[in-house]
């Protein structure tokens, strides 16, 4: 199967998706809270633009009926559950139209709450679900994977106990199966760009989306962001690979408008282009770093290398197109 890669001209001929655009900054007033909670009321700006966050984690509390896997899993981003009831008011106030839910690793390999959120709010949420890579029976799920309401594809993390799975053959069954099922894969490959390059080259029909520009907290803290960004930008040579410019605020060593990230974001954007670059927040990783609204304006108001047309793609149209989320 050859992946259809429309030209920029063909894309631009398409109708710009109707969506409510950027909101005014939250004021904390009763009026703002009413706006945030009102059904279907979202702030607007003069330019209509669909805003889609390419990654947010949602999860429920750990309990006897919902145990989390012992040891090896990442610690939860927050000491409390982050649910649709918490996220929707934030989205409404900031002007975020849709969110791609990425189930977190600390809950284990489960997608039930994410799918429930998509079922209850199909116009706001869709899911990139987790797959048990090391269990052979998982292969039988792929042919009907996208028949689950709200499920758009797959999300994989290769860290901690799963680090070796990218190169030791554990994941090899998935690449052709995902291609056959038409299921894009969001993939966390921080520090493993060379290993991933071999996978992408051998599987040209599989759609891959790199998480967070392949950056991690450890890479950022070690001052190796530039080196990692260069390795990620090199992956743009594969037409089946695209990149989430997500978690930029969280990886910054400064405060808004995160000037230290600007050259890195520019390098990724220039490598992948507007149709293969996606805005996203991973907002729960550091709620204190910036408001939801600032995470939007970081891209729409401070990245002067993006044209208004580019912003339409990066802020929503590109990820909707890549995931075929109509």
PDB file of N, CA, C and O in Angstrom, residues 248-321:
ATOM      1  N   UNK A 248       6.432  21.326  24.072  1.00  0.00           N
ATOM      2  CA  UNK A 248       7.518  22.297  23.947  1.00  0.00           C
ATOM      3  C   UNK A 248       7.675  23.128  25.213  1.00  0.00           C
ATOM      4  O   UNK A 248       8.793  23.375  25.677  1.00  0.00           O
ATOM      5  N   UNK A 249       6.553  23.554  25.787  1.00  0.00           N
ATOM      6  CA  UNK A 249       6.627  24.338  27.025  1.00  0.00           C
ATOM      7  C   UNK A 249       7.258  23.531  28.144  1.00  0.00           C
ATOM      8  O   UNK A 249       8.074  24.038  28.926  1.00  0.00           O
ATOM      9  N   UNK A 250       6.891  22.265  28.221  1.00  0.00           N
ATOM     10  CA  UNK A 250       7.406  21.403  29.289  1.00  0.00           C
ATOM     11  C   UNK A 250       8.899  21.151  29.157  1.00  0.00           C
ATOM     12  O   UNK A 250       9.584  20.937  30.159  1.00  0.00           O
ATOM     13  N   UNK A 251       9.421  21.156  27.932  1.00  0.00           N
ATOM     14  CA  UNK A 251      10.842  20.889  27.707  1.00  0.00           C
ATOM     15  C   UNK A 251      11.694  22.155  27.811  1.00  0.00           C
ATOM     16  O   UNK A 251      12.921  22.083  27.848  1.00  0.00           O
ATOM     17  N   UNK A 252      11.049  23.318  27.822  1.00  0.00           N
ATOM     18  CA  UNK A 252      11.790  24.577  27.898  1.00  0.00           C
ATOM     19  C   UNK A 252      12.444  24.734  29.263  1.00  0.00           C
ATOM     20  O   UNK A 252      11.893  24.336  30.291  1.00  0.00           O
ATOM     21  N   UNK A 253      13.606  25.349  29.261  1.00  0.00           N
ATOM     22  CA  UNK A 253      14.304  25.654  30.503  1.00  0.00           C
ATOM     23  C   UNK A 253      13.959  27.062  31.005  1.00  0.00           C
ATOM     24  O   UNK A 253      14.479  27.510  32.025  1.00  0.00           O
ATOM     25  N   UNK A 254      13.074  27.750  30.279  1.00  0.00           N
ATOM     26  CA  UNK A 254      12.671  29.091  30.663  1.00  0.00           C
ATOM     27  C   UNK A 254      11.175  29.197  30.837  1.00  0.00           C
ATOM     28  O   UNK A 254      10.460  28.201  30.942  1.00  0.00           O
ATOM     29  N   UNK A 255      10.693  30.425  30.848  1.00  0.00           N
ATOM     30  CA  UNK A 255       9.272  30.688  31.008  1.00  0.00           C
ATOM     31  C   UNK A 255       8.695  31.219  29.699  1.00  0.00           C
ATOM     32  O   UNK A 255       9.435  31.449  28.730  1.00  0.00           O
ATOM     33  N   UNK A 256       7.385  31.378  29.674  1.00  0.00           N
ATOM     34  CA  UNK A 256       6.707  31.877  28.481  1.00  0.00           C
ATOM     35  C   UNK A 256       7.376  33.166  28.011  1.00  0.00           C
ATOM     36  O   UNK A 256       7.672  34.020  28.831  1.00  0.00           O
ATOM     37  N   UNK A 257       7.664  33.330  26.722  1.00  0.00           N
ATOM     38  CA  UNK A 257       7.247  32.517  25.575  1.00  0.00           C
ATOM     39  C   UNK A 257       8.245  31.438  25.154  1.00  0.00           C
ATOM     40  O   UNK A 257       8.293  31.070  23.978  1.00  0.00           O
ATOM     41  N   UNK A 258       9.048  30.934  26.080  1.00  0.00           N
ATOM     42  CA  UNK A 258       9.907  29.772  25.841  1.00  0.00           C
ATOM     43  C   UNK A 258      10.858  29.987  24.654  1.00  0.00           C
ATOM     44  O   UNK A 258      10.934  29.178  23.724  1.00  0.00           O
ATOM     45  N   UNK A 259      11.589  31.086  24.720  1.00  0.00           N
ATOM     46  CA  UNK A 259      12.465  31.467  23.603  1.00  0.00           C
ATOM     47  C   UNK A 259      13.523  30.421  23.292  1.00  0.00           C
ATOM     48  O   UNK A 259      13.973  30.303  22.139  1.00  0.00           O
ATOM     49  N   UNK A 260      13.937  29.657  24.299  1.00  0.00           N
ATOM     50  CA  UNK A 260      14.968  28.653  24.054  1.00  0.00           C
ATOM     51  C   UNK A 260      14.488  27.536  23.129  1.00  0.00           C
ATOM     52  O   UNK A 260      15.294  26.843  22.509  1.00  0.00           O
ATOM     53  N   UNK A 261      13.168  27.361  23.019  1.00  0.00           N
ATOM     54  CA  UNK A 261      12.628  26.310  22.163  1.00  0.00           C
ATOM     55  C   UNK A 261      12.408  26.768  20.720  1.00  0.00           C
ATOM     56  O   UNK A 261      12.232  25.938  19.825  1.00  0.00           O
ATOM     57  N   UNK A 262      12.432  28.070  20.484  1.00  0.00           N
ATOM     58  CA  UNK A 262      12.084  28.588  19.154  1.00  0.00           C
ATOM     59  C   UNK A 262      12.962  28.017  18.043  1.00  0.00           C
ATOM     60  O   UNK A 262      12.431  27.547  17.013  1.00  0.00           O
ATOM     61  N   UNK A 263      14.306  28.013  18.171  1.00  0.00           N
ATOM     62  CA  UNK A 263      15.110  27.456  17.075  1.00  0.00           C
ATOM     63  C   UNK A 263      14.865  25.966  16.861  1.00  0.00           C
ATOM     64  O   UNK A 263      14.955  25.480  15.723  1.00  0.00           O
ATOM     65  N   UNK A 264      14.553  25.251  17.913  1.00  0.00           N
ATOM     66  CA  UNK A 264      14.297  23.808  17.788  1.00  0.00           C
ATOM     67  C   UNK A 264      12.963  23.555  17.085  1.00  0.00           C
ATOM     68  O   UNK A 264      12.862  22.682  16.212  1.00  0.00           O
ATOM     69  N   UNK A 265      11.952  24.325  17.456  1.00  0.00           N
ATOM     70  CA  UNK A 265      10.654  24.195  16.788  1.00  0.00           C
ATOM     71  C   UNK A 265      10.773  24.567  15.316  1.00  0.00           C
ATOM     72  O   UNK A 265      10.184  23.905  14.448  1.00  0.00           O
ATOM     73  N   UNK A 266      11.557  25.603  15.039  1.00  0.00           N
ATOM     74  CA  UNK A 266      11.745  26.006  13.650  1.00  0.00           C
ATOM     75  C   UNK A 266      12.440  24.908  12.846  1.00  0.00           C
ATOM     76  O   UNK A 266      12.059  24.632  11.697  1.00  0.00           O
ATOM     77  N   UNK A 267      13.433  24.276  13.447  1.00  0.00           N
ATOM     78  CA  UNK A 267      14.156  23.222  12.720  1.00  0.00           C
ATOM     79  C   UNK A 267      13.236  22.046  12.402  1.00  0.00           C
ATOM     80  O   UNK A 267      13.274  21.491  11.299  1.00  0.00           O
ATOM     81  N   UNK A 268      12.407  21.669  13.360  1.00  0.00           N
ATOM     82  CA  UNK A 268      11.460  20.582  13.125  1.00  0.00           C
ATOM     83  C   UNK A 268      10.451  20.971  12.058  1.00  0.00           C
ATOM     84  O   UNK A 268      10.159  20.202  11.128  1.00  0.00           O
ATOM     85  N   UNK A 269       9.917  22.178  12.163  1.00  0.00           N
ATOM     86  CA  UNK A 269       8.923  22.625  11.190  1.00  0.00           C
ATOM     87  C   UNK A 269       9.509  22.682   9.787  1.00  0.00           C
ATOM     88  O   UNK A 269       8.870  22.264   8.814  1.00  0.00           O
ATOM     89  N   UNK A 270      10.713  23.198   9.654  1.00  0.00           N
ATOM     90  CA  UNK A 270      11.319  23.306   8.327  1.00  0.00           C
ATOM     91  C   UNK A 270      11.645  21.932   7.747  1.00  0.00           C
ATOM     92  O   UNK A 270      11.647  21.748   6.533  1.00  0.00           O
ATOM     93  N   UNK A 271      11.901  20.963   8.617  1.00  0.00           N
ATOM     94  CA  UNK A 271      12.179  19.607   8.139  1.00  0.00           C
ATOM     95  C   UNK A 271      10.908  18.891   7.689  1.00  0.00           C
ATOM     96  O   UNK A 271      10.870  18.284   6.609  1.00  0.00           O
ATOM     97  N   UNK A 272       9.862  18.958   8.505  1.00  0.00           N
ATOM     98  CA  UNK A 272       8.646  18.182   8.243  1.00  0.00           C
ATOM     99  C   UNK A 272       7.588  18.962   7.464  1.00  0.00           C
ATOM    100  O   UNK A 272       6.736  18.364   6.809  1.00  0.00           O
ATOM    101  N   UNK A 273       7.608  20.292   7.554  1.00  0.00           N
ATOM    102  CA  UNK A 273       6.633  21.098   6.834  1.00  0.00           C
ATOM    103  C   UNK A 273       5.296  21.168   7.557  1.00  0.00           C
ATOM    104  O   UNK A 273       5.052  20.450   8.535  1.00  0.00           O
ATOM    105  N   UNK A 274       4.388  22.040   7.097  1.00  0.00           N
ATOM    106  CA  UNK A 274       3.130  22.277   7.812  1.00  0.00           C
ATOM    107  C   UNK A 274       2.178  21.093   7.838  1.00  0.00           C
ATOM    108  O   UNK A 274       1.367  20.980   8.754  1.00  0.00           O
ATOM    109  N   UNK A 275       2.272  20.209   6.849  1.00  0.00           N
ATOM    110  CA  UNK A 275       1.330  19.078   6.805  1.00  0.00           C
ATOM    111  C   UNK A 275       1.766  17.909   7.673  1.00  0.00           C
ATOM    112  O   UNK A 275       0.992  16.992   7.915  1.00  0.00           O
ATOM    113  N   UNK A 276       3.033  17.931   8.132  1.00  0.00           N
ATOM    114  CA  UNK A 276       3.536  16.815   8.952  1.00  0.00           C
ATOM    115  C   UNK A 276       4.039  17.298  10.310  1.00  0.00           C
ATOM    116  O   UNK A 276       4.839  16.613  10.956  1.00  0.00           O
ATOM    117  N   UNK A 277       3.588  18.452  10.750  1.00  0.00           N
ATOM    118  CA  UNK A 277       3.978  19.004  12.055  1.00  0.00           C
ATOM    119  C   UNK A 277       2.711  19.335  12.833  1.00  0.00           C
ATOM    120  O   UNK A 277       1.810  19.976  12.291  1.00  0.00           O
ATOM    121  N   UNK A 278       2.657  18.920  14.100  1.00  0.00           N
ATOM    122  CA  UNK A 278       1.413  19.044  14.856  1.00  0.00           C
ATOM    123  C   UNK A 278       1.644  19.680  16.224  1.00  0.00           C
ATOM    124  O   UNK A 278       2.519  19.244  16.980  1.00  0.00           O
ATOM    125  N   UNK A 279       0.842  20.670  16.539  1.00  0.00           N
ATOM    126  CA  UNK A 279       0.835  21.262  17.877  1.00  0.00           C
ATOM    127  C   UNK A 279       0.211  20.290  18.866  1.00  0.00           C
ATOM    128  O   UNK A 279      -0.734  19.562  18.545  1.00  0.00           O
ATOM    129  N   UNK A 280       0.751  20.279  20.081  1.00  0.00           N
ATOM    130  CA  UNK A 280       0.179  19.478  21.155  1.00  0.00           C
ATOM    131  C   UNK A 280       0.776  19.929  22.474  1.00  0.00           C
ATOM    132  O   UNK A 280       1.825  20.579  22.494  1.00  0.00           O
ATOM    133  N   UNK A 281       0.135  19.585  23.572  1.00  0.00           N
ATOM    134  CA  UNK A 281       0.590  20.137  24.849  1.00  0.00           C
ATOM    135  C   UNK A 281       1.154  19.126  25.830  1.00  0.00           C
ATOM    136  O   UNK A 281       2.075  19.429  26.570  1.00  0.00           O
ATOM    137  N   UNK A 282       0.574  17.914  25.894  1.00  0.00           N
ATOM    138  CA  UNK A 282       0.909  17.009  27.001  1.00  0.00           C
ATOM    139  C   UNK A 282       0.780  17.796  28.313  1.00  0.00           C
ATOM    140  O   UNK A 282       1.652  17.751  29.190  1.00  0.00           O
ATOM    141  N   UNK A 283      -0.316  18.493  28.443  1.00  0.00           N
ATOM    142  CA  UNK A 283      -0.460  19.544  29.444  1.00  0.00           C
ATOM    143  C   UNK A 283      -0.299  19.061  30.877  1.00  0.00           C
ATOM    144  O   UNK A 283       0.209  19.794  31.733  1.00  0.00           O
ATOM    145  N   UNK A 284      -0.664  17.827  31.169  1.00  0.00           N
ATOM    146  CA  UNK A 284      -0.579  17.356  32.555  1.00  0.00           C
ATOM    147  C   UNK A 284       0.850  17.143  33.021  1.00  0.00           C
ATOM    148  O   UNK A 284       1.102  17.031  34.222  1.00  0.00           O
ATOM    149  N   UNK A 285       1.805  17.101  32.082  1.00  0.00           N
ATOM    150  CA  UNK A 285       3.202  16.903  32.474  1.00  0.00           C
ATOM    151  C   UNK A 285       3.721  18.045  33.328  1.00  0.00           C
ATOM    152  O   UNK A 285       4.633  17.854  34.140  1.00  0.00           O
ATOM    153  N   UNK A 286       3.162  19.242  33.136  1.00  0.00           N
ATOM    154  CA  UNK A 286       3.552  20.387  33.969  1.00  0.00           C
ATOM    155  C   UNK A 286       2.486  21.467  33.844  1.00  0.00           C
ATOM    156  O   UNK A 286       2.613  22.391  33.031  1.00  0.00           O
ATOM    157  N   UNK A 287       1.452  21.368  34.650  1.00  0.00           N
ATOM    158  CA  UNK A 287       0.356  22.332  34.595  1.00  0.00           C
ATOM    159  C   UNK A 287       0.806  23.736  34.973  1.00  0.00           C
ATOM    160  O   UNK A 287       0.214  24.720  34.537  1.00  0.00           O
ATOM    161  N   UNK A 288       1.868  23.829  35.775  1.00  0.00           N
ATOM    162  CA  UNK A 288       2.296  25.139  36.255  1.00  0.00           C
ATOM    163  C   UNK A 288       3.140  25.907  35.240  1.00  0.00           C
ATOM    164  O   UNK A 288       3.375  27.103  35.401  1.00  0.00           O
ATOM    165  N   UNK A 289       3.587  25.237  34.194  1.00  0.00           N
ATOM    166  CA  UNK A 289       4.515  25.870  33.253  1.00  0.00           C
ATOM    167  C   UNK A 289       3.854  26.979  32.439  1.00  0.00           C
ATOM    168  O   UNK A 289       4.482  27.989  32.117  1.00  0.00           O
ATOM    169  N   UNK A 290       2.594  26.777  32.084  1.00  0.00           N
ATOM    170  CA  UNK A 290       1.881  27.756  31.272  1.00  0.00           C
ATOM    171  C   UNK A 290       0.401  27.419  31.298  1.00  0.00           C
ATOM    172  O   UNK A 290       0.017  26.272  31.509  1.00  0.00           O
ATOM    173  N   UNK A 291      -0.434  28.425  31.059  1.00  0.00           N
ATOM    174  CA  UNK A 291      -1.858  28.162  30.925  1.00  0.00           C
ATOM    175  C   UNK A 291      -2.113  27.481  29.590  1.00  0.00           C
ATOM    176  O   UNK A 291      -1.260  27.488  28.689  1.00  0.00           O
ATOM    177  N   UNK A 292      -3.298  26.920  29.443  1.00  0.00           N
ATOM    178  CA  UNK A 292      -3.653  26.295  28.170  1.00  0.00           C
ATOM    179  C   UNK A 292      -3.647  27.356  27.069  1.00  0.00           C
ATOM    180  O   UNK A 292      -3.176  27.120  25.951  1.00  0.00           O
ATOM    181  N   UNK A 293      -4.160  28.523  27.377  1.00  0.00           N
ATOM    182  CA  UNK A 293      -4.191  29.608  26.409  1.00  0.00           C
ATOM    183  C   UNK A 293      -2.779  30.006  25.976  1.00  0.00           C
ATOM    184  O   UNK A 293      -2.514  30.235  24.787  1.00  0.00           O
ATOM    185  N   UNK A 294      -1.839  30.072  26.907  1.00  0.00           N
ATOM    186  CA  UNK A 294      -0.460  30.420  26.560  1.00  0.00           C
ATOM    187  C   UNK A 294       0.189  29.361  25.670  1.00  0.00           C
ATOM    188  O   UNK A 294       1.017  29.685  24.815  1.00  0.00           O
ATOM    189  N   UNK A 295      -0.178  28.122  25.874  1.00  0.00           N
ATOM    190  CA  UNK A 295       0.380  27.057  25.045  1.00  0.00           C
ATOM    191  C   UNK A 295      -0.086  27.195  23.596  1.00  0.00           C
ATOM    192  O   UNK A 295       0.608  26.762  22.666  1.00  0.00           O
ATOM    193  N   UNK A 296      -1.259  27.791  23.411  1.00  0.00           N
ATOM    194  CA  UNK A 296      -1.730  28.109  22.064  1.00  0.00           C
ATOM    195  C   UNK A 296      -0.999  29.325  21.517  1.00  0.00           C
ATOM    196  O   UNK A 296      -0.422  29.284  20.422  1.00  0.00           O
ATOM    197  N   UNK A 297      -0.996  30.417  22.262  1.00  0.00           N
ATOM    198  CA  UNK A 297      -0.394  31.649  21.756  1.00  0.00           C
ATOM    199  C   UNK A 297       1.118  31.529  21.583  1.00  0.00           C
ATOM    200  O   UNK A 297       1.709  32.271  20.801  1.00  0.00           O
ATOM    201  N   UNK A 298       1.739  30.596  22.292  1.00  0.00           N
ATOM    202  CA  UNK A 298       3.162  30.320  22.054  1.00  0.00           C
ATOM    203  C   UNK A 298       3.399  30.055  20.573  1.00  0.00           C
ATOM    204  O   UNK A 298       4.365  30.557  19.973  1.00  0.00           O
ATOM    205  N   UNK A 299       2.496  29.305  19.945  1.00  0.00           N
ATOM    206  CA  UNK A 299       2.627  28.989  18.525  1.00  0.00           C
ATOM    207  C   UNK A 299       2.011  30.067  17.631  1.00  0.00           C
ATOM    208  O   UNK A 299       2.595  30.440  16.615  1.00  0.00           O
ATOM    209  N   UNK A 300       0.832  30.550  17.999  1.00  0.00           N
ATOM    210  CA  UNK A 300       0.105  31.441  17.097  1.00  0.00           C
ATOM    211  C   UNK A 300       0.574  32.890  17.158  1.00  0.00           C
ATOM    212  O   UNK A 300       0.327  33.660  16.236  1.00  0.00           O
ATOM    213  N   UNK A 301       1.282  33.273  18.231  1.00  0.00           N
ATOM    214  CA  UNK A 301       1.668  34.675  18.375  1.00  0.00           C
ATOM    215  C   UNK A 301       3.168  34.906  18.507  1.00  0.00           C
ATOM    216  O   UNK A 301       3.628  36.040  18.318  1.00  0.00           O
ATOM    217  N   UNK A 302       3.962  33.884  18.835  1.00  0.00           N
ATOM    218  CA  UNK A 302       5.389  34.131  19.065  1.00  0.00           C
ATOM    219  C   UNK A 302       6.315  33.424  18.080  1.00  0.00           C
ATOM    220  O   UNK A 302       7.500  33.761  18.032  1.00  0.00           O
ATOM    221  N   UNK A 303       5.813  32.476  17.312  1.00  0.00           N
ATOM    222  CA  UNK A 303       6.661  31.787  16.330  1.00  0.00           C
ATOM    223  C   UNK A 303       6.519  32.484  14.986  1.00  0.00           C
ATOM    224  O   UNK A 303       5.665  32.134  14.163  1.00  0.00           O
ATOM    225  N   UNK A 304       7.352  33.488  14.750  1.00  0.00           N
ATOM    226  CA  UNK A 304       7.182  34.333  13.579  1.00  0.00           C
ATOM    227  C   UNK A 304       7.549  33.657  12.269  1.00  0.00           C
ATOM    228  O   UNK A 304       7.321  34.222  11.192  1.00  0.00           O
ATOM    229  N   UNK A 305       8.102  32.452  12.315  1.00  0.00           N
ATOM    230  CA  UNK A 305       8.405  31.736  11.082  1.00  0.00           C
ATOM    231  C   UNK A 305       7.174  31.015  10.533  1.00  0.00           C
ATOM    232  O   UNK A 305       7.205  30.496   9.413  1.00  0.00           O
ATOM    233  N   UNK A 306       6.082  30.986  11.286  1.00  0.00           N
ATOM    234  CA  UNK A 306       4.843  30.375  10.824  1.00  0.00           C
ATOM    235  C   UNK A 306       3.941  31.420  10.183  1.00  0.00           C
ATOM    236  O   UNK A 306       3.629  32.444  10.792  1.00  0.00           O
ATOM    237  N   UNK A 307       3.504  31.169   8.958  1.00  0.00           N
ATOM    238  CA  UNK A 307       2.507  32.026   8.342  1.00  0.00           C
ATOM    239  C   UNK A 307       1.137  31.665   8.921  1.00  0.00           C
ATOM    240  O   UNK A 307       0.983  30.638   9.599  1.00  0.00           O
ATOM    241  N   UNK A 308       0.139  32.483   8.635  1.00  0.00           N
ATOM    242  CA  UNK A 308      -1.212  32.165   9.104  1.00  0.00           C
ATOM    243  C   UNK A 308      -1.689  30.845   8.510  1.00  0.00           C
ATOM    244  O   UNK A 308      -2.366  30.052   9.165  1.00  0.00           O
ATOM    245  N   UNK A 309      -1.328  30.608   7.270  1.00  0.00           N
ATOM    246  CA  UNK A 309      -1.672  29.349   6.615  1.00  0.00           C
ATOM    247  C   UNK A 309      -0.994  28.171   7.317  1.00  0.00           C
ATOM    248  O   UNK A 309      -1.601  27.119   7.548  1.00  0.00           O
ATOM    249  N   UNK A 310       0.283  28.342   7.652  1.00  0.00           N
ATOM    250  CA  UNK A 310       1.009  27.308   8.391  1.00  0.00           C
ATOM    251  C   UNK A 310       0.316  26.996   9.712  1.00  0.00           C
ATOM    252  O   UNK A 310       0.188  25.834  10.104  1.00  0.00           O
ATOM    253  N   UNK A 311      -0.106  28.039  10.416  1.00  0.00           N
ATOM    254  CA  UNK A 311      -0.745  27.849  11.714  1.00  0.00           C
ATOM    255  C   UNK A 311      -2.035  27.060  11.577  1.00  0.00           C
ATOM    256  O   UNK A 311      -2.368  26.246  12.446  1.00  0.00           O
ATOM    257  N   UNK A 312      -2.792  27.300  10.493  1.00  0.00           N
ATOM    258  CA  UNK A 312      -4.012  26.526  10.279  1.00  0.00           C
ATOM    259  C   UNK A 312      -3.698  25.031  10.247  1.00  0.00           C
ATOM    260  O   UNK A 312      -4.420  24.209  10.818  1.00  0.00           O
ATOM    261  N   UNK A 313      -2.605  24.685   9.569  1.00  0.00           N
ATOM    262  CA  UNK A 313      -2.211  23.282   9.478  1.00  0.00           C
ATOM    263  C   UNK A 313      -1.680  22.766  10.818  1.00  0.00           C
ATOM    264  O   UNK A 313      -2.152  21.754  11.336  1.00  0.00           O
ATOM    265  N   UNK A 314      -0.705  23.442  11.354  1.00  0.00           N
ATOM    266  CA  UNK A 314      -0.019  22.965  12.556  1.00  0.00           C
ATOM    267  C   UNK A 314      -0.960  22.891  13.752  1.00  0.00           C
ATOM    268  O   UNK A 314      -0.885  21.955  14.558  1.00  0.00           O
ATOM    269  N   UNK A 315      -1.856  23.841  13.871  1.00  0.00           N
ATOM    270  CA  UNK A 315      -2.732  23.914  15.040  1.00  0.00           C
ATOM    271  C   UNK A 315      -3.941  22.996  14.958  1.00  0.00           C
ATOM    272  O   UNK A 315      -4.683  22.877  15.933  1.00  0.00           O
ATOM    273  N   UNK A 316      -4.140  22.313  13.820  1.00  0.00           N
ATOM    274  CA  UNK A 316      -5.297  21.419  13.780  1.00  0.00           C
ATOM    275  C   UNK A 316      -5.504  20.657  12.498  1.00  0.00           C
ATOM    276  O   UNK A 316      -5.721  19.454  12.510  1.00  0.00           O
ATOM    277  N   UNK A 317      -5.451  21.349  11.357  1.00  0.00           N
ATOM    278  CA  UNK A 317      -5.796  20.680  10.099  1.00  0.00           C
ATOM    279  C   UNK A 317      -4.895  19.482   9.805  1.00  0.00           C
ATOM    280  O   UNK A 317      -5.354  18.456   9.290  1.00  0.00           O
ATOM    281  N   UNK A 318      -3.604  19.607  10.103  1.00  0.00           N
ATOM    282  CA  UNK A 318      -2.660  18.543   9.734  1.00  0.00           C
ATOM    283  C   UNK A 318      -2.930  17.259  10.509  1.00  0.00           C
ATOM    284  O   UNK A 318      -2.936  16.168   9.937  1.00  0.00           O
ATOM    285  N   UNK A 319      -3.150  17.363  11.820  1.00  0.00           N
ATOM    286  CA  UNK A 319      -3.372  16.139  12.605  1.00  0.00           C
ATOM    287  C   UNK A 319      -4.734  15.523  12.277  1.00  0.00           C
ATOM    288  O   UNK A 319      -4.878  14.300  12.238  1.00  0.00           O
ATOM    289  N   UNK A 320      -5.749  16.354  12.010  1.00  0.00           N
ATOM    290  CA  UNK A 320      -7.041  15.817  11.591  1.00  0.00           C
ATOM    291  C   UNK A 320      -6.912  15.037  10.294  1.00  0.00           C
ATOM    292  O   UNK A 320      -7.503  13.971  10.133  1.00  0.00           O
ATOM    293  N   UNK A 321      -6.118  15.581   9.366  1.00  0.00           N
ATOM    294  CA  UNK A 321      -5.911  14.917   8.088  1.00  0.00           C
ATOM    295  C   UNK A 321      -5.123  13.623   8.255  1.00  0.00           C
ATOM    296  O   UNK A 321      -5.490  12.576   7.718  1.00  0.00           O
TER     297      UNK A 321
END
